[in-house]
Coordinates of C-alpha atoms in Angstrom, one line a residue:
M1 CA 13.3 17.3 -36.5
S2 CA 17.1 19.1 -35.9
A3 CA 18.9 18.6 -33.1
G4 CA 18.2 21.4 -31.3
A5 CA 15.1 21.1 -32.2
D6 CA 15.0 17.3 -30.7
V7 CA 16.7 19.3 -27.8
A8 CA 14.2 21.5 -27.5
A9 CA 11.1 19.5 -27.3
R10 CA 13.0 17.6 -24.3
P11 CA 11.4 18.5 -21.1
V12 CA 13.6 19.2 -18.5
W13 CA 14.9 17.4 -15.9
W14 CA 12.5 17.4 -12.9
R15 CA 9.7 17.0 -15.6
R16 CA 10.8 14.0 -17.1
A17 CA 8.5 10.1 -15.8
G18 CA 11.7 9.0 -13.6
V19 CA 12.3 12.2 -11.8
R20 CA 8.8 12.5 -11.1
T21 CA 8.0 8.9 -10.3
W22 CA 11.2 8.6 -7.9
G23 CA 11.2 12.1 -6.9
G24 CA 7.9 11.8 -5.3
I25 CA 8.1 8.1 -3.3
A26 CA 11.4 9.8 -2.1
L27 CA 9.0 12.2 -1.2
A28 CA 7.3 10.1 0.7
A29 CA 10.0 7.6 2.4
V30 CA 11.2 11.6 3.7
L31 CA 7.0 12.4 5.0
L32 CA 6.5 8.6 6.5
L33 CA 9.7 8.0 7.7
G34 CA 11.2 11.2 9.3
V35 CA 8.1 14.1 9.5
A36 CA 5.4 11.8 10.6
P37 CA 6.8 10.1 13.7
A38 CA 8.8 13.8 14.5
V39 CA 5.2 15.8 14.8
L40 CA 2.5 13.1 15.6
S41 CA 1.3 11.6 18.5
D42 CA 1.9 7.9 19.6
F43 CA -2.1 7.7 18.9
R44 CA -2.1 9.5 15.4
L45 CA 0.9 7.7 14.5
N46 CA -0.7 4.5 15.2
L47 CA -3.7 5.9 13.0
L48 CA -1.9 6.5 10.1
A49 CA -0.3 3.2 10.4
K50 CA -3.7 1.5 9.9
F51 CA -4.6 4.0 7.5
L52 CA -1.3 2.7 5.4
C53 CA -2.2 -1.2 5.4
L54 CA -5.4 -0.2 3.7
A55 CA -3.2 2.2 1.9
M56 CA -1.0 -1.2 0.7
V57 CA -4.6 -2.9 -0.9
A58 CA -4.9 0.4 -2.8
V59 CA -1.3 -0.2 -4.5
G60 CA -2.5 -3.6 -5.4
I61 CA -6.0 -2.1 -6.9
G62 CA -4.0 0.7 -8.7
L63 CA -2.0 -2.3 -11.0
A64 CA -4.7 -4.6 -11.7
W65 CA -7.9 -1.8 -12.1
G66 CA -5.5 1.1 -13.1
R67 CA -2.8 -0.7 -15.9
G68 CA -5.0 -3.5 -16.1
G69 CA -9.1 -3.4 -16.3
M70 CA -9.7 -5.3 -13.9
L71 CA -13.1 -4.1 -11.5
V72 CA -11.5 -6.2 -8.6
L73 CA -14.7 -5.2 -6.2
G74 CA -13.5 -8.1 -3.8
Q75 CA -10.1 -7.5 -2.8
G76 CA -11.1 -7.8 1.0
V77 CA -10.5 -11.5 0.5
F78 CA -7.2 -11.4 0.5
F79 CA -7.1 -8.9 2.8
G80 CA -9.1 -10.9 5.3
L81 CA -6.9 -13.9 4.0
G82 CA -3.5 -12.4 5.0
G83 CA -4.8 -10.5 8.9
Y84 CA -6.7 -13.8 10.3
L85 CA -3.3 -15.6 9.5
M86 CA -1.6 -13.1 11.0
A87 CA -4.1 -13.0 13.7
M88 CA -4.2 -17.1 14.0
H89 CA -0.5 -17.1 15.0
M90 CA -0.5 -14.2 17.7
K91 CA -3.3 -16.2 19.3
L92 CA -0.9 -19.5 18.9
S93 CA 1.7 -17.1 20.5
D94 CA -0.2 -16.1 23.3
A95 CA -1.2 -19.2 24.1
G96 CA 2.4 -20.1 24.3
P97 CA 4.0 -24.4 23.4
G98 CA 0.5 -26.1 23.3
G99 CA -1.8 -23.7 24.3
V100 CA -5.5 -23.8 23.2
P101 CA -6.0 -19.7 22.1
D102 CA -8.9 -18.4 24.8
F103 CA -11.5 -17.9 22.6
M104 CA -11.5 -21.6 21.6
L105 CA -12.3 -22.2 24.9
L106 CA -14.8 -20.1 25.1
Y107 CA -17.8 -21.3 22.2
G108 CA -15.2 -24.0 21.1
D109 CA -14.2 -27.6 23.0
G110 CA -11.2 -26.4 23.6
V111 CA -8.6 -28.5 20.8
V112 CA -6.7 -26.4 17.9
P113 CA -7.7 -27.9 14.8
G114 CA -4.9 -29.5 13.1
W115 CA -4.4 -27.0 9.8
W116 CA -4.2 -24.1 12.9
E117 CA -0.9 -26.1 14.1
P118 CA 1.5 -24.8 11.9
L119 CA 0.8 -21.7 12.0
R120 CA 2.7 -22.0 15.4
S121 CA 6.3 -21.1 13.5
P122 CA 6.9 -17.5 12.7
V123 CA 8.8 -18.8 9.3
V124 CA 5.2 -20.9 8.9
T125 CA 3.0 -18.3 8.9
V126 CA 5.1 -15.8 7.1
L127 CA 4.8 -17.5 3.9
A128 CA 1.8 -18.3 3.8
I129 CA 0.3 -15.4 3.0
L130 CA 3.0 -14.2 0.7
V131 CA 2.1 -17.6 -0.9
L132 CA -2.0 -18.9 0.0
P133 CA -3.6 -15.5 -0.9
A134 CA -1.3 -15.2 -4.5
A135 CA -2.0 -19.1 -5.4
L136 CA -5.7 -18.7 -4.6
A137 CA -6.0 -15.6 -7.0
T138 CA -4.1 -17.9 -9.5
V139 CA -6.5 -20.2 -9.3
L140 CA -9.6 -18.1 -8.9
G141 CA -7.7 -15.7 -12.0
L142 CA -7.0 -18.5 -14.2
A143 CA -10.0 -19.8 -14.4
V144 CA -12.4 -16.7 -15.1
F145 CA -9.9 -15.0 -17.5
R146 CA -9.2 -17.9 -19.6
R147 CA -12.8 -18.2 -20.1
R148 CA -12.6 -14.7 -20.8
V149 CA -14.8 -13.0 -18.2
R150 CA -13.8 -9.1 -18.1
G151 CA -15.1 -6.3 -17.0
A152 CA -18.9 -6.3 -14.7
Y153 CA -19.5 -9.5 -15.1
F154 CA -15.8 -9.9 -13.2
A155 CA -16.8 -7.5 -10.5
I156 CA -19.0 -9.2 -9.8
L157 CA -18.0 -12.2 -9.0
S158 CA -15.4 -10.7 -7.0
Q159 CA -18.1 -9.0 -5.1
A160 CA -20.0 -12.4 -4.6
L161 CA -16.4 -13.9 -3.2
A162 CA -15.8 -11.5 -0.8
A163 CA -19.7 -11.8 0.4
A164 CA -19.0 -15.4 0.8
F165 CA -15.8 -15.4 2.9
A166 CA -17.2 -13.4 4.8
I167 CA -20.4 -15.6 5.7
L168 CA -17.5 -18.5 5.8
L169 CA -15.9 -16.6 9.2
V170 CA -19.6 -14.8 10.9
G171 CA -21.0 -19.4 10.3
Q172 CA -16.7 -20.7 12.2
Q173 CA -17.4 -19.0 15.4
K174 CA -15.3 -22.3 17.0
V175 CA -12.2 -22.1 15.1
T176 CA -12.8 -18.3 13.6
G177 CA -14.2 -16.4 16.4
G178 CA -18.1 -15.4 14.8
T179 CA -18.7 -11.8 14.4
N180 CA -16.4 -11.1 16.9
G181 CA -13.1 -11.7 15.0
L182 CA -9.6 -12.8 16.7
N183 CA -8.7 -10.5 19.1
G184 CA -7.0 -9.6 22.6
F185 CA -3.7 -10.0 20.9
R186 CA -0.3 -9.6 23.0
S187 CA 2.5 -10.2 21.7
F188 CA 3.8 -9.4 18.1
F189 CA 6.8 -11.9 16.6
G190 CA 7.6 -12.2 20.6
Y191 CA 7.2 -8.3 20.9
D192 CA 5.1 -6.8 24.0
L193 CA 2.1 -5.2 21.6
A194 CA 1.3 -3.1 25.0
D195 CA 4.7 -1.2 24.5
P196 CA 5.3 1.8 23.1
V197 CA 8.1 1.7 21.4
N198 CA 7.0 -2.1 19.7
K199 CA 3.8 -0.3 18.3
R200 CA 5.9 2.7 16.6
M201 CA 8.1 -0.4 15.4
L202 CA 5.2 -1.5 14.0
Y203 CA 4.1 2.0 11.7
Y204 CA 8.1 2.0 10.7
I205 CA 7.2 -1.4 9.3
A206 CA 4.2 -0.8 7.5
A207 CA 5.7 2.2 5.9
G208 CA 8.8 0.8 4.9
V209 CA 6.5 -2.8 3.3
L210 CA 4.0 0.8 1.6
I211 CA 7.2 2.2 -0.3
A212 CA 8.6 -0.7 -1.0
M213 CA 5.3 -1.6 -2.7
V214 CA 5.1 1.4 -4.4
A215 CA 8.9 1.0 -5.8
A216 CA 8.1 -2.4 -7.3
V217 CA 4.8 -1.3 -8.9
G218 CA 6.5 1.6 -10.1
L219 CA 9.4 -0.6 -11.9
L220 CA 6.5 -3.5 -13.3
M221 CA 4.7 -0.3 -14.6
R222 CA 8.0 0.6 -16.0
S223 CA 9.3 -2.6 -17.6
R224 CA 7.6 -4.1 -20.6
Y225 CA 5.4 -5.8 -18.6
G226 CA 3.9 -3.1 -17.6
E227 CA 2.9 -2.3 -21.6
L228 CA 1.8 -5.4 -22.1
L229 CA -0.3 -5.1 -19.3
V230 CA -1.8 -1.9 -20.4
A231 CA -2.2 -3.2 -23.9
V232 CA -4.4 -6.0 -22.7
R233 CA -6.1 -4.2 -21.2
D234 CA -6.5 -1.5 -24.4
Q235 CA -6.3 -4.1 -27.2
E236 CA -6.9 -7.1 -26.0
N237 CA -7.9 -9.5 -28.7
R238 CA -4.8 -7.8 -30.4
V239 CA -2.5 -9.0 -28.1
R240 CA -3.9 -12.5 -28.4
F241 CA -3.5 -12.4 -32.5
L242 CA 0.5 -11.2 -31.9
G243 CA 0.2 -15.1 -29.7
Y244 CA 0.4 -13.6 -26.0
D245 CA -2.1 -15.3 -23.7
P246 CA -4.1 -12.5 -22.6
A247 CA -5.5 -13.8 -19.2
V248 CA -1.6 -15.2 -17.6
V249 CA -1.1 -11.6 -17.7
K250 CA -4.2 -10.6 -16.4
V251 CA -3.1 -13.2 -14.0
V252 CA -0.1 -11.5 -12.7
A253 CA -0.8 -9.1 -12.2
Y254 CA -4.0 -10.0 -10.0
A255 CA -1.6 -12.0 -7.9
V256 CA 0.7 -9.2 -7.4
A257 CA -2.4 -7.7 -5.9
A258 CA -4.2 -9.9 -3.8
A259 CA 0.0 -11.1 -2.4
F260 CA 0.5 -6.8 -1.5
A261 CA -4.1 -7.3 0.1
A262 CA -2.9 -10.3 2.4
V263 CA 0.4 -8.2 3.4
G264 CA -1.5 -5.3 4.3
G265 CA -3.8 -7.4 6.2
A266 CA -1.5 -9.1 7.9
L267 CA 0.2 -6.1 9.2
F268 CA -3.6 -3.9 9.8
A269 CA -3.7 -7.4 12.7
P270 CA -1.4 -6.1 15.0
V271 CA -1.5 -2.5 14.5
V272 CA -5.3 -1.9 15.2
G273 CA -5.7 -4.9 17.0
I274 CA -8.0 -6.8 15.9
I275 CA -9.3 -8.7 12.6
S276 CA -13.2 -9.6 12.4
P277 CA -15.8 -10.3 9.2
A278 CA -16.7 -6.5 9.3
D279 CA -12.9 -5.7 8.2
V280 CA -13.3 -8.2 5.1
G281 CA -17.1 -7.7 4.0
V282 CA -18.4 -6.3 1.0
V283 CA -18.7 -3.1 2.2
P284 CA -14.9 -2.7 3.5
S285 CA -13.6 -3.9 -0.3
I286 CA -15.5 -0.9 -1.8
G287 CA -14.4 1.8 0.3
L288 CA -10.9 0.8 -1.0
L289 CA -12.1 0.9 -4.6
V290 CA -13.1 4.5 -3.8
G291 CA -10.3 5.4 -2.1
V292 CA -8.3 4.4 -5.3
A293 CA -10.5 6.1 -7.8
I294 CA -10.6 9.3 -6.1
G295 CA -7.1 9.5 -5.8
G296 CA -6.1 8.3 -9.2
R297 CA -6.6 4.5 -10.2
A298 CA -4.0 4.9 -13.7
T299 CA -1.5 6.9 -12.0
L300 CA 1.7 5.6 -9.4
L301 CA 0.8 7.4 -6.3
G302 CA -2.5 8.3 -7.0
P303 CA -3.8 5.5 -5.1
V304 CA -2.2 5.6 -2.2
L305 CA -3.0 9.3 -1.3
G306 CA -6.7 8.4 -2.5
S307 CA -7.2 5.8 0.2
I308 CA -5.1 7.4 3.0
A309 CA -6.9 11.0 2.5
V310 CA -10.1 8.4 2.3
S311 CA -8.9 6.3 5.0
W312 CA -8.4 9.7 7.4
A313 CA -11.8 11.9 6.5
E314 CA -14.3 8.6 7.5
T315 CA -12.0 8.8 10.7
S316 CA -12.6 12.6 11.4
L317 CA -16.0 12.9 9.8
S318 CA -17.4 9.9 11.4
E319 CA -16.3 10.7 14.7
Q320 CA -18.7 14.1 14.3
F321 CA -21.3 13.5 12.0
P322 CA -21.5 9.4 12.6
S323 CA -24.6 10.3 9.7
F324 CA -22.9 12.0 7.3
W325 CA -19.9 9.9 6.1
T326 CA -21.6 7.1 4.0
Y327 CA -23.0 10.5 2.4
F328 CA -20.0 12.4 1.8
Q329 CA -17.9 9.6 0.8
G330 CA -20.6 8.4 -1.9
A331 CA -21.3 12.4 -2.8
L332 CA -17.2 12.7 -3.5
F333 CA -17.4 9.2 -5.7
I334 CA -20.1 10.6 -7.7
G335 CA -18.0 14.2 -8.4
V336 CA -15.0 12.3 -9.1
V337 CA -16.2 10.3 -11.6
A338 CA -18.2 12.7 -13.5
F339 CA -15.8 15.6 -14.1
L340 CA -12.0 13.7 -13.2
P341 CA -12.7 10.1 -14.3
N342 CA -9.1 10.1 -13.9
G343 CA -9.0 11.2 -9.9
L344 CA -7.7 14.1 -7.9
A345 CA -4.5 13.0 -9.8
S346 CA -5.5 14.7 -13.0
L347 CA -6.4 17.7 -11.3
G348 CA -3.0 19.1 -12.6
G349 CA -3.5 18.4 -15.9
A350 CA -6.8 19.1 -16.0
V351 CA -5.9 23.0 -15.4
R352 CA -3.3 22.7 -17.0
R353 CA -4.9 22.0 -20.2
R354 CA -6.6 24.5 -19.5
R355 CA -4.4 27.3 -19.7
G356 CA -2.7 26.0 -22.0
G357 CA -4.4 24.8 -24.5
A358 CA -3.9 21.7 -26.5
A359 CA -0.4 21.9 -25.9
V360 CA -1.1 18.8 -22.9
P361 CA -1.8 15.5 -23.8
A362 CA -5.3 14.6 -22.8
D363 CA -5.1 12.5 -19.1
G364 CA -6.0 8.5 -20.2
P365 CA -5.5 5.7 -17.5
G366 CA -1.5 5.7 -18.6
S367 CA -1.1 9.0 -18.5
D368 CA 0.8 9.0 -15.3
V369 CA 4.4 7.7 -17.1
R370 CA 6.0 10.1 -20.3
P371 CA 8.7 9.0 -21.1
D372 CA 11.2 10.9 -22.9
D373 CA 11.2 9.2 -26.2
G374 CA 7.9 10.3 -26.9
T375 CA 4.8 7.6 -25.8
A376 CA 3.0 7.9 -23.0
G377 CA 2.4 6.0 -20.1
G378 CA 5.2 3.5 -20.6
V379 CA 3.1 2.8 -24.4
P380 CA 4.9 3.1 -27.9
A381 CA 2.7 5.4 -30.1
D382 CA 0.5 4.3 -32.8
P383 CA 3.0 2.9 -35.5
P384 CA 2.6 3.6 -39.0
A385 CA -0.8 1.6 -41.5
D386 CA 1.5 -1.2 -43.0
P387 CA 4.7 -1.5 -40.9
P388 CA 6.9 -3.9 -41.5
A389 CA 7.1 -6.8 -40.0
A390 CA 8.0 -7.9 -36.6
S391 CA 10.3 -10.2 -35.1
A392 CA 10.0 -12.0 -32.3
A393 CA 12.1 -9.7 -30.5
D394 CA 10.0 -6.9 -30.9
T395 CA 6.8 -8.3 -30.3
V396 CA 7.0 -7.1 -26.7
D397 CA 6.1 -4.2 -27.8
T398 CA 4.1 -4.2 -30.5
A399 CA 1.5 -6.3 -28.4
G400 CA 2.1 -2.4 -25.8
R401 CA 1.2 -0.5 -28.0
H402 CA -3.0 1.2 -28.7
A403 CA -4.9 0.2 -31.9

């Protein structure tokens, strides 16, 4: 191919994958950090902060499910772990040094359990939120993926964990508040939650954390690990034959998704003012997955936009039509899966294909990233029929290829 033809084949700069990705993140930052606080009331801004906390879970689901092929139906477990750890710290902080949370005086014997005591420290609480859910996901992931459990079996197992976790919380009323959960928080790391200024500060924290998560996942998707994760999703046995352990690759994505969900839950508790078993069970976990599927599970911003849109629609429609929202959510999910299996993010590509025929590549699980080197989704094209022997340095690229 001549140099002129090669230049003509390259997309214009604003259509390049990197420009679209980082341009979209920058636009989201402007909207969330600049426009939304200027135009929304304090009530609506606090409501948006709640949606952003749920969107953090969606970012992790997009990585684990959209890129890794793991249908995670139990992210409520990690969301709840983060939420309850933060709620426990806030209850202890409100009780004062050596004090006892109010619900323990009401339901229990007035003695703080020993495993609660370390959470009086803000540093220990933050470390626990970041480490414990990721460690639990690592242990569960290694136990499951090393036995090559995947697909529907993994989905059912993760859903069962969410159900068991919710039942455990309900049954331990003396230390978890039971069905009422933990609520009535007065402060957040020393800041008065009744102050509107501090409420707005919580919104900025949630928005900033969400943007950082999206940027981190964007870097992961475009890294060699991202290529390997897609390769495991599409051709797990081939990656295993090349010398990699697919279980380790999956566990990393699963642990990152768990950490994101825990951080979302930790911010959800002070933003909403309550964390309960109703927020962490099977139904909330499936609701988070629905938002990701509707937005576009394999795209970078699709899970975030889908989660926020579904949360907003649920709040708006459930206020006016309490008995109608569930049917609307189900119909929307069925419609998207039937006609847009890659989510609403693939709608633009579907329209372009109708107008331009086969000139536009089909949207696939990795079609959200199209680097300039002719690859799709950060995964190199298929090798020739008789490829040369690959060196050790080339195995990551080879593993990332589609079969």
